[in-house]
Amino acid sequence: MIQRILICIVTILLVSTSLKAGGRDNVIALLNNSDLVKGTEEAQAWRIYFDGCIDLTQPPQPLSNTFNMNTVWPEMKGWQGVARWASENEHMEAAILASAGRIIIGLPYGSESVPASYRDAGIFVEIGEDDRLHVVDYSYIETVELASLWATAESYRLFQSGESARALKLAMAQLIVLRKFCDRIFLDEKIAFMEMLGDGLANFRDMM
């Protein structure tokens, strides 16, 4: 844990230096050479996780302040529709379970570093052009929010249907994956995922 924090600090300092001294390509190369990003295919989770996310169907209503991982539960209005959506996307369970077993998320920085299908789905981190390197677009975070909404709804649905062991396994795997996302390099990413992880822990408590 301490080693990961030190890596983050050093990487951020190096990136800050590159923002002043180098161009966009240099910054992306530096980010993607970090131990928090690079790794073998067997160590990285991003392709398994986001391949599953791309196949998620649209939820009953768009993500919002009133419809997210914090607001879905069996007593909510419209729960049957949410539960039906969750059951229709069971492929995501395997993606989350497999991702929890990987070492890092490893999503590379720069929209050119991911497949075209990911760019079309908004799954990327875009670094600004050379005169606006400080502008970063974390579009992929919304996809993680959607996957977290699904995992929460599906865990509740499984508990309701009497599949408690499966529900617990999925809920725990989701927490592990969110914890891995907390190791991303930029502070904005860390804050977003720490908040999601906290919400996930609260949901897990409520499920119990």
Short mmCIF file of N, CA, C and O in Angstrom, two decimals, residues 56-162:
data_model
loop_
_atom_site.label_atom_id
_atom_site.label_comp_id
_atom_site.label_asym_id
_atom_site.label_seq_id
_atom_site.Cartn_x
_atom_site.Cartn_y
_atom_site.Cartn_z
N LEU A 56 -23.16 -3.85 -21.67
CA LEU A 56 -24.29 -3.53 -20.79
C LEU A 56 -25.39 -2.83 -21.58
O LEU A 56 -25.13 -1.90 -22.34
N THR A 57 -26.61 -3.29 -21.40
CA THR A 57 -27.74 -2.61 -22.03
C THR A 57 -28.09 -1.35 -21.23
O THR A 57 -27.65 -1.18 -20.09
N GLN A 58 -28.88 -0.49 -21.83
CA GLN A 58 -29.27 0.75 -21.15
C GLN A 58 -30.14 0.43 -19.93
O GLN A 58 -31.06 -0.37 -20.01
N PRO A 59 -29.86 1.06 -18.79
CA PRO A 59 -30.68 0.84 -17.60
C PRO A 59 -32.06 1.47 -17.77
O PRO A 59 -32.28 2.23 -18.72
N PRO A 60 -33.00 1.18 -16.89
CA PRO A 60 -34.36 1.72 -17.00
C PRO A 60 -34.42 3.24 -17.06
O PRO A 60 -35.36 3.80 -17.61
N GLN A 61 -33.44 3.89 -16.49
CA GLN A 61 -33.35 5.34 -16.56
C GLN A 61 -31.89 5.75 -16.54
O GLN A 61 -31.04 4.97 -16.09
N PRO A 62 -31.54 6.92 -17.04
CA PRO A 62 -30.14 7.33 -17.10
C PRO A 62 -29.53 7.51 -15.71
O PRO A 62 -30.22 7.80 -14.74
N LEU A 63 -28.22 7.34 -15.64
CA LEU A 63 -27.50 7.65 -14.41
C LEU A 63 -27.75 9.10 -14.03
O LEU A 63 -27.74 9.99 -14.87
N SER A 64 -27.97 9.34 -12.74
CA SER A 64 -28.21 10.71 -12.27
C SER A 64 -28.03 10.74 -10.76
O SER A 64 -27.71 9.71 -10.13
N ASN A 65 -28.26 11.89 -10.17
CA ASN A 65 -28.17 12.01 -8.72
C ASN A 65 -29.26 11.20 -8.01
O ASN A 65 -29.15 10.90 -6.81
N THR A 66 -30.31 10.86 -8.74
CA THR A 66 -31.41 10.10 -8.14
C THR A 66 -31.46 8.66 -8.60
O THR A 66 -32.32 7.90 -8.16
N PHE A 67 -30.56 8.30 -9.51
CA PHE A 67 -30.49 6.91 -9.98
C PHE A 67 -29.04 6.51 -10.16
O PHE A 67 -28.40 6.81 -11.16
N ASN A 68 -28.52 5.84 -9.13
CA ASN A 68 -27.11 5.43 -9.14
C ASN A 68 -26.93 4.31 -8.11
O ASN A 68 -27.90 3.82 -7.54
N MET A 69 -25.69 3.94 -7.84
CA MET A 69 -25.43 2.83 -6.93
C MET A 69 -25.91 3.11 -5.51
O MET A 69 -26.07 2.19 -4.71
N ASN A 70 -26.15 4.38 -5.19
CA ASN A 70 -26.61 4.74 -3.85
C ASN A 70 -28.12 4.70 -3.69
O ASN A 70 -28.63 4.70 -2.57
N THR A 71 -28.83 4.69 -4.81
CA THR A 71 -30.28 4.82 -4.72
C THR A 71 -31.04 3.55 -5.11
O THR A 71 -32.26 3.50 -4.93
N VAL A 72 -30.35 2.56 -5.66
CA VAL A 72 -31.05 1.32 -6.04
C VAL A 72 -31.13 0.37 -4.85
O VAL A 72 -30.15 0.13 -4.17
N TRP A 73 -32.34 -0.13 -4.61
CA TRP A 73 -32.54 -1.15 -3.59
C TRP A 73 -33.95 -1.72 -3.79
O TRP A 73 -34.79 -1.13 -4.50
N PRO A 74 -34.23 -2.88 -3.23
CA PRO A 74 -35.49 -3.57 -3.53
C PRO A 74 -36.77 -2.82 -3.18
O PRO A 74 -37.82 -3.13 -3.73
N GLU A 75 -36.69 -1.83 -2.29
CA GLU A 75 -37.90 -1.10 -1.92
C GLU A 75 -38.11 0.18 -2.73
O GLU A 75 -39.06 0.91 -2.50
N MET A 76 -37.23 0.42 -3.69
CA MET A 76 -37.34 1.64 -4.48
C MET A 76 -38.51 1.53 -5.47
O MET A 76 -38.94 0.44 -5.85
N LYS A 77 -39.00 2.67 -5.90
CA LYS A 77 -40.02 2.69 -6.94
C LYS A 77 -39.39 2.24 -8.26
O LYS A 77 -38.32 2.71 -8.64
N GLY A 78 -40.03 1.30 -8.94
CA GLY A 78 -39.50 0.79 -10.20
C GLY A 78 -38.48 -0.31 -10.06
O GLY A 78 -37.76 -0.62 -11.01
N TRP A 79 -38.40 -0.92 -8.86
CA TRP A 79 -37.40 -1.96 -8.61
C TRP A 79 -37.51 -3.12 -9.59
O TRP A 79 -36.51 -3.66 -10.04
N GLN A 80 -38.72 -3.53 -9.95
CA GLN A 80 -38.87 -4.67 -10.84
C GLN A 80 -38.16 -4.44 -12.18
O GLN A 80 -37.54 -5.35 -12.73
N GLY A 81 -38.26 -3.22 -12.68
CA GLY A 81 -37.57 -2.90 -13.92
C GLY A 81 -36.06 -2.93 -13.76
O GLY A 81 -35.33 -3.40 -14.64
N VAL A 82 -35.58 -2.44 -12.62
CA VAL A 82 -34.14 -2.45 -12.34
C VAL A 82 -33.64 -3.88 -12.20
O VAL A 82 -32.59 -4.25 -12.74
N ALA A 83 -34.39 -4.70 -11.48
CA ALA A 83 -34.01 -6.10 -11.29
C ALA A 83 -33.99 -6.85 -12.62
O ALA A 83 -33.11 -7.68 -12.87
N ARG A 84 -34.96 -6.54 -13.47
CA ARG A 84 -35.00 -7.19 -14.79
C ARG A 84 -33.78 -6.79 -15.62
O ARG A 84 -33.15 -7.62 -16.28
N TRP A 85 -33.43 -5.50 -15.57
CA TRP A 85 -32.24 -5.02 -16.28
C TRP A 85 -30.99 -5.71 -15.74
O TRP A 85 -30.11 -6.13 -16.52
N ALA A 86 -30.89 -5.85 -14.43
CA ALA A 86 -29.73 -6.50 -13.83
C ALA A 86 -29.60 -7.94 -14.30
O ALA A 86 -28.52 -8.40 -14.69
N SER A 87 -30.71 -8.66 -14.31
CA SER A 87 -30.68 -10.07 -14.70
C SER A 87 -30.36 -10.25 -16.18
O SER A 87 -29.81 -11.27 -16.59
N GLU A 88 -30.70 -9.25 -17.00
CA GLU A 88 -30.42 -9.31 -18.43
C GLU A 88 -28.95 -9.09 -18.76
O GLU A 88 -28.52 -9.32 -19.89
N ASN A 89 -28.19 -8.65 -17.78
CA ASN A 89 -26.77 -8.33 -18.00
C ASN A 89 -25.85 -9.16 -17.11
O ASN A 89 -24.82 -8.68 -16.64
N GLU A 90 -26.19 -10.40 -16.92
CA GLU A 90 -25.42 -11.26 -16.02
C GLU A 90 -23.99 -11.50 -16.52
O GLU A 90 -23.14 -11.95 -15.75
N HIS A 91 -23.72 -11.21 -17.79
CA HIS A 91 -22.36 -11.35 -18.29
C HIS A 91 -21.37 -10.50 -17.50
O HIS A 91 -20.18 -10.82 -17.40
N MET A 92 -21.88 -9.40 -16.91
CA MET A 92 -21.00 -8.48 -16.19
C MET A 92 -20.46 -9.12 -14.91
O MET A 92 -19.39 -8.73 -14.42
N GLU A 93 -21.17 -10.09 -14.39
CA GLU A 93 -20.71 -10.77 -13.18
C GLU A 93 -19.35 -11.43 -13.42
O GLU A 93 -18.41 -11.28 -12.61
N ALA A 94 -19.23 -12.14 -14.54
CA ALA A 94 -17.96 -12.81 -14.85
C ALA A 94 -16.85 -11.79 -15.06
O ALA A 94 -15.69 -12.02 -14.65
N ALA A 95 -17.17 -10.65 -15.67
CA ALA A 95 -16.17 -9.62 -15.91
C ALA A 95 -15.65 -9.04 -14.60
O ALA A 95 -14.44 -8.82 -14.43
N ILE A 96 -16.54 -8.80 -13.65
CA ILE A 96 -16.14 -8.24 -12.36
C ILE A 96 -15.35 -9.26 -11.55
O ILE A 96 -14.31 -8.93 -10.95
N LEU A 97 -15.80 -10.50 -11.52
CA LEU A 97 -15.09 -11.54 -10.77
C LEU A 97 -13.68 -11.74 -11.33
O LEU A 97 -12.71 -11.87 -10.56
N ALA A 98 -13.55 -11.76 -12.64
CA ALA A 98 -12.23 -11.94 -13.25
C ALA A 98 -11.35 -10.73 -12.99
O ALA A 98 -10.15 -10.87 -12.70
N SER A 99 -11.91 -9.54 -13.07
CA SER A 99 -11.14 -8.31 -12.85
C SER A 99 -10.60 -8.23 -11.42
O SER A 99 -9.50 -7.73 -11.18
N ALA A 100 -11.39 -8.73 -10.48
CA ALA A 100 -10.96 -8.70 -9.08
C ALA A 100 -9.72 -9.54 -8.85
O ALA A 100 -8.95 -9.30 -7.91
N GLY A 101 -9.48 -10.50 -9.73
CA GLY A 101 -8.32 -11.37 -9.59
C GLY A 101 -7.07 -10.85 -10.28
O GLY A 101 -6.00 -11.45 -10.16
N ARG A 102 -7.18 -9.74 -10.98
CA ARG A 102 -6.02 -9.14 -11.64
C ARG A 102 -5.30 -8.19 -10.69
O ARG A 102 -5.85 -7.74 -9.70
N ILE A 103 -4.07 -7.83 -11.04
CA ILE A 103 -3.25 -7.02 -10.15
C ILE A 103 -3.61 -5.54 -10.23
O ILE A 103 -3.73 -4.85 -9.21
N ILE A 104 -3.76 -5.04 -11.44
CA ILE A 104 -4.05 -3.62 -11.65
C ILE A 104 -5.18 -3.48 -12.68
O ILE A 104 -5.46 -4.42 -13.43
N ILE A 105 -5.79 -2.29 -12.70
CA ILE A 105 -6.75 -2.00 -13.76
C ILE A 105 -5.98 -1.81 -15.07
O ILE A 105 -6.26 -2.47 -16.07
N GLY A 106 -5.03 -0.88 -15.09
CA GLY A 106 -4.13 -0.75 -16.24
C GLY A 106 -4.70 -0.04 -17.45
O GLY A 106 -4.08 -0.10 -18.52
N LEU A 107 -5.85 0.63 -17.34
CA LEU A 107 -6.38 1.37 -18.48
C LEU A 107 -5.36 2.43 -18.90
O LEU A 107 -5.00 3.29 -18.10
N PRO A 108 -4.87 2.38 -20.13
CA PRO A 108 -3.85 3.34 -20.55
C PRO A 108 -4.43 4.74 -20.75
O PRO A 108 -5.62 4.91 -20.97
N TYR A 109 -3.57 5.72 -20.67
CA TYR A 109 -3.95 7.11 -20.85
C TYR A 109 -3.81 7.51 -22.33
O TYR A 109 -2.96 6.99 -23.05
N GLY A 110 -4.68 8.44 -22.75
CA GLY A 110 -4.70 8.85 -24.15
C GLY A 110 -5.75 8.08 -24.93
O GLY A 110 -5.76 6.85 -24.90
N SER A 111 -6.65 8.79 -25.60
CA SER A 111 -7.73 8.11 -26.33
C SER A 111 -7.19 7.20 -27.42
O SER A 111 -7.82 6.20 -27.77
N GLU A 112 -6.01 7.53 -27.96
CA GLU A 112 -5.43 6.69 -29.01
C GLU A 112 -4.90 5.36 -28.47
O GLU A 112 -4.55 4.47 -29.25
N SER A 113 -4.85 5.22 -27.16
CA SER A 113 -4.29 4.01 -26.55
C SER A 113 -5.33 2.91 -26.34
O SER A 113 -4.98 1.82 -25.87
N VAL A 114 -6.60 3.20 -26.65
CA VAL A 114 -7.66 2.21 -26.44
C VAL A 114 -8.33 1.92 -27.79
O VAL A 114 -8.22 2.70 -28.74
N PRO A 115 -9.04 0.78 -27.90
CA PRO A 115 -9.71 0.44 -29.16
C PRO A 115 -10.76 1.48 -29.55
O PRO A 115 -11.29 2.20 -28.71
N ALA A 116 -11.07 1.52 -30.83
CA ALA A 116 -12.07 2.47 -31.34
C ALA A 116 -13.42 2.27 -30.67
O ALA A 116 -14.14 3.24 -30.41
N SER A 117 -13.76 1.01 -30.38
CA SER A 117 -15.05 0.73 -29.73
C SER A 117 -15.11 1.36 -28.35
O SER A 117 -16.17 1.79 -27.89
N TYR A 118 -13.97 1.44 -27.68
CA TYR A 118 -13.92 2.09 -26.37
C TYR A 118 -14.10 3.60 -26.51
O TYR A 118 -14.81 4.22 -25.73
N ARG A 119 -13.43 4.18 -27.51
CA ARG A 119 -13.58 5.62 -27.73
C ARG A 119 -15.03 5.98 -28.03
O ARG A 119 -15.56 6.97 -27.53
N ASP A 120 -15.66 5.15 -28.85
CA ASP A 120 -17.06 5.39 -29.20
C ASP A 120 -17.96 5.32 -27.96
O ASP A 120 -18.99 6.00 -27.90
N ALA A 121 -17.57 4.47 -26.99
CA ALA A 121 -18.37 4.30 -25.78
C ALA A 121 -17.95 5.26 -24.66
O ALA A 121 -18.51 5.21 -23.56
N GLY A 122 -16.98 6.11 -24.94
CA GLY A 122 -16.53 7.06 -23.92
C GLY A 122 -15.62 6.45 -22.87
O GLY A 122 -15.46 7.00 -21.78
N ILE A 123 -14.98 5.34 -23.21
CA ILE A 123 -14.09 4.66 -22.25
C ILE A 123 -12.65 5.05 -22.57
O ILE A 123 -11.95 4.38 -23.35
N PHE A 124 -12.21 6.14 -22.01
CA PHE A 124 -10.84 6.61 -22.25
C PHE A 124 -10.52 7.72 -21.25
O PHE A 124 -11.41 8.26 -20.59
N VAL A 125 -9.24 8.03 -21.17
CA VAL A 125 -8.77 9.23 -20.46
C VAL A 125 -8.05 10.07 -21.50
O VAL A 125 -7.04 9.65 -22.04
N GLU A 126 -8.60 11.23 -21.80
CA GLU A 126 -8.01 12.07 -22.84
C GLU A 126 -7.16 13.17 -22.22
O GLU A 126 -7.60 13.87 -21.30
N ILE A 127 -5.93 13.28 -22.70
CA ILE A 127 -5.02 14.32 -22.27
C ILE A 127 -5.10 15.47 -23.28
O ILE A 127 -5.12 15.23 -24.49
N GLY A 128 -5.15 16.70 -22.80
CA GLY A 128 -5.29 17.85 -23.69
C GLY A 128 -4.11 18.02 -24.64
O GLY A 128 -3.06 17.39 -24.47
N GLU A 129 -4.30 18.85 -25.64
CA GLU A 129 -3.22 19.12 -26.59
C GLU A 129 -2.10 19.88 -25.90
O GLU A 129 -2.21 20.30 -24.75
N ASP A 130 -1.02 20.06 -26.63
CA ASP A 130 0.22 20.57 -26.03
C ASP A 130 0.06 21.87 -25.26
O ASP A 130 0.75 22.09 -24.26
N ASP A 131 -0.83 22.76 -25.70
CA ASP A 131 -1.00 24.02 -24.98
C ASP A 131 -2.06 23.93 -23.89
O ASP A 131 -2.34 24.90 -23.20
N ARG A 132 -2.67 22.74 -23.75
CA ARG A 132 -3.71 22.54 -22.72
C ARG A 132 -3.53 21.17 -22.06
O ARG A 132 -4.49 20.41 -21.87
N LEU A 133 -2.31 20.84 -21.72
CA LEU A 133 -2.00 19.54 -21.14
C LEU A 133 -2.66 19.34 -19.78
O LEU A 133 -2.84 18.22 -19.32
N HIS A 134 -3.00 20.44 -19.13
CA HIS A 134 -3.61 20.35 -17.80
C HIS A 134 -5.09 19.96 -17.87
O HIS A 134 -5.70 19.68 -16.84
N VAL A 135 -5.66 19.96 -19.07
CA VAL A 135 -7.08 19.61 -19.24
C VAL A 135 -7.18 18.11 -19.52
O VAL A 135 -6.70 17.62 -20.54
N VAL A 136 -7.80 17.38 -18.61
CA VAL A 136 -7.91 15.92 -18.73
C VAL A 136 -9.38 15.53 -18.69
O VAL A 136 -10.14 16.00 -17.84
N ASP A 137 -9.78 14.67 -19.62
CA ASP A 137 -11.16 14.20 -19.70
C ASP A 137 -11.22 12.75 -19.21
O ASP A 137 -10.69 11.85 -19.88
N TYR A 138 -11.86 12.54 -18.07
CA TYR A 138 -11.96 11.20 -17.49
C TYR A 138 -13.30 10.57 -17.85
O TYR A 138 -14.07 10.15 -16.98
N SER A 139 -13.59 10.46 -19.13
CA SER A 139 -14.91 9.99 -19.57
C SER A 139 -15.24 8.60 -19.04
O SER A 139 -16.40 8.28 -18.80
N TYR A 140 -14.23 7.76 -18.87
CA TYR A 140 -14.48 6.38 -18.48
C TYR A 140 -15.12 6.23 -17.11
O TYR A 140 -15.73 5.19 -16.80
N ILE A 141 -14.99 7.25 -16.26
CA ILE A 141 -15.51 7.15 -14.90
C ILE A 141 -17.01 6.91 -14.92
O ILE A 141 -17.55 6.15 -14.09
N GLU A 142 -17.72 7.51 -15.85
CA GLU A 142 -19.17 7.30 -15.93
C GLU A 142 -19.50 5.84 -16.22
O GLU A 142 -20.50 5.31 -15.72
N THR A 143 -18.66 5.18 -17.02
CA THR A 143 -18.87 3.76 -17.30
C THR A 143 -18.69 2.93 -16.03
O THR A 143 -19.45 1.97 -15.80
N VAL A 144 -17.72 3.28 -15.22
CA VAL A 144 -17.52 2.57 -13.95
C VAL A 144 -18.71 2.82 -13.02
O VAL A 144 -19.14 1.91 -12.29
N GLU A 145 -19.26 4.02 -13.06
CA GLU A 145 -20.45 4.32 -12.26
C GLU A 145 -21.63 3.44 -12.69
O GLU A 145 -22.38 2.94 -11.85
N LEU A 146 -21.77 3.25 -14.00
CA LEU A 146 -22.84 2.39 -14.51
C LEU A 146 -22.63 0.94 -14.09
O LEU A 146 -23.57 0.27 -13.65
N ALA A 147 -21.40 0.47 -14.20
CA ALA A 147 -21.10 -0.91 -13.79
C ALA A 147 -21.33 -1.09 -12.29
O ALA A 147 -21.79 -2.15 -11.84
N SER A 148 -21.03 -0.07 -11.50
CA SER A 148 -21.24 -0.14 -10.06
C SER A 148 -22.73 -0.15 -9.74
O SER A 148 -23.17 -0.84 -8.80
N LEU A 149 -23.49 0.61 -10.50
CA LEU A 149 -24.95 0.57 -10.36
C LEU A 149 -25.45 -0.84 -10.64
O LEU A 149 -26.26 -1.39 -9.88
N TRP A 150 -24.96 -1.44 -11.73
CA TRP A 150 -25.38 -2.80 -12.08
C TRP A 150 -25.02 -3.78 -10.97
O TRP A 150 -25.85 -4.60 -10.55
N ALA A 151 -23.77 -3.72 -10.49
CA ALA A 151 -23.31 -4.67 -9.48
C ALA A 151 -24.14 -4.56 -8.20
O ALA A 151 -24.46 -5.57 -7.56
N THR A 152 -24.50 -3.34 -7.83
CA THR A 152 -25.33 -3.13 -6.64
C THR A 152 -26.71 -3.73 -6.84
O THR A 152 -27.22 -4.47 -5.98
N ALA A 153 -27.32 -3.42 -7.98
CA ALA A 153 -28.66 -3.94 -8.26
C ALA A 153 -28.66 -5.47 -8.34
O ALA A 153 -29.55 -6.14 -7.80
N GLU A 154 -27.65 -6.02 -9.00
CA GLU A 154 -27.59 -7.48 -9.15
C GLU A 154 -27.35 -8.17 -7.82
O GLU A 154 -27.91 -9.25 -7.56
N SER A 155 -26.54 -7.58 -6.97
CA SER A 155 -26.30 -8.18 -5.65
C SER A 155 -27.60 -8.22 -4.85
O SER A 155 -27.93 -9.23 -4.23
N TYR A 156 -28.34 -7.11 -4.86
CA TYR A 156 -29.64 -7.09 -4.19
C TYR A 156 -30.58 -8.14 -4.78
O TYR A 156 -31.30 -8.83 -4.07
N ARG A 157 -30.60 -8.23 -6.11
CA ARG A 157 -31.49 -9.18 -6.78
C ARG A 157 -31.16 -10.61 -6.39
O ARG A 157 -32.04 -11.44 -6.13
N LEU A 158 -29.87 -10.91 -6.33
CA LEU A 158 -29.44 -12.26 -5.97
C LEU A 158 -29.81 -12.58 -4.53
O LEU A 158 -30.25 -13.70 -4.22
N PHE A 159 -29.63 -11.62 -3.64
CA PHE A 159 -30.05 -11.83 -2.25
C PHE A 159 -31.54 -12.11 -2.18
O PHE A 159 -31.99 -13.02 -1.47
N GLN A 160 -32.32 -11.35 -2.93
CA GLN A 160 -33.77 -11.54 -2.94
C GLN A 160 -34.17 -12.93 -3.44
O GLN A 160 -35.15 -13.51 -2.96
N SER A 161 -33.42 -13.43 -4.41
CA SER A 161 -33.77 -14.71 -5.01
C SER A 161 -33.20 -15.90 -4.24
O SER A 161 -33.31 -17.04 -4.67
N GLY A 162 -32.55 -15.62 -3.10
CA GLY A 162 -32.02 -16.69 -2.26
C GLY A 162 -30.61 -17.15 -2.62
O GLY A 162 -30.11 -18.11 -2.04
#
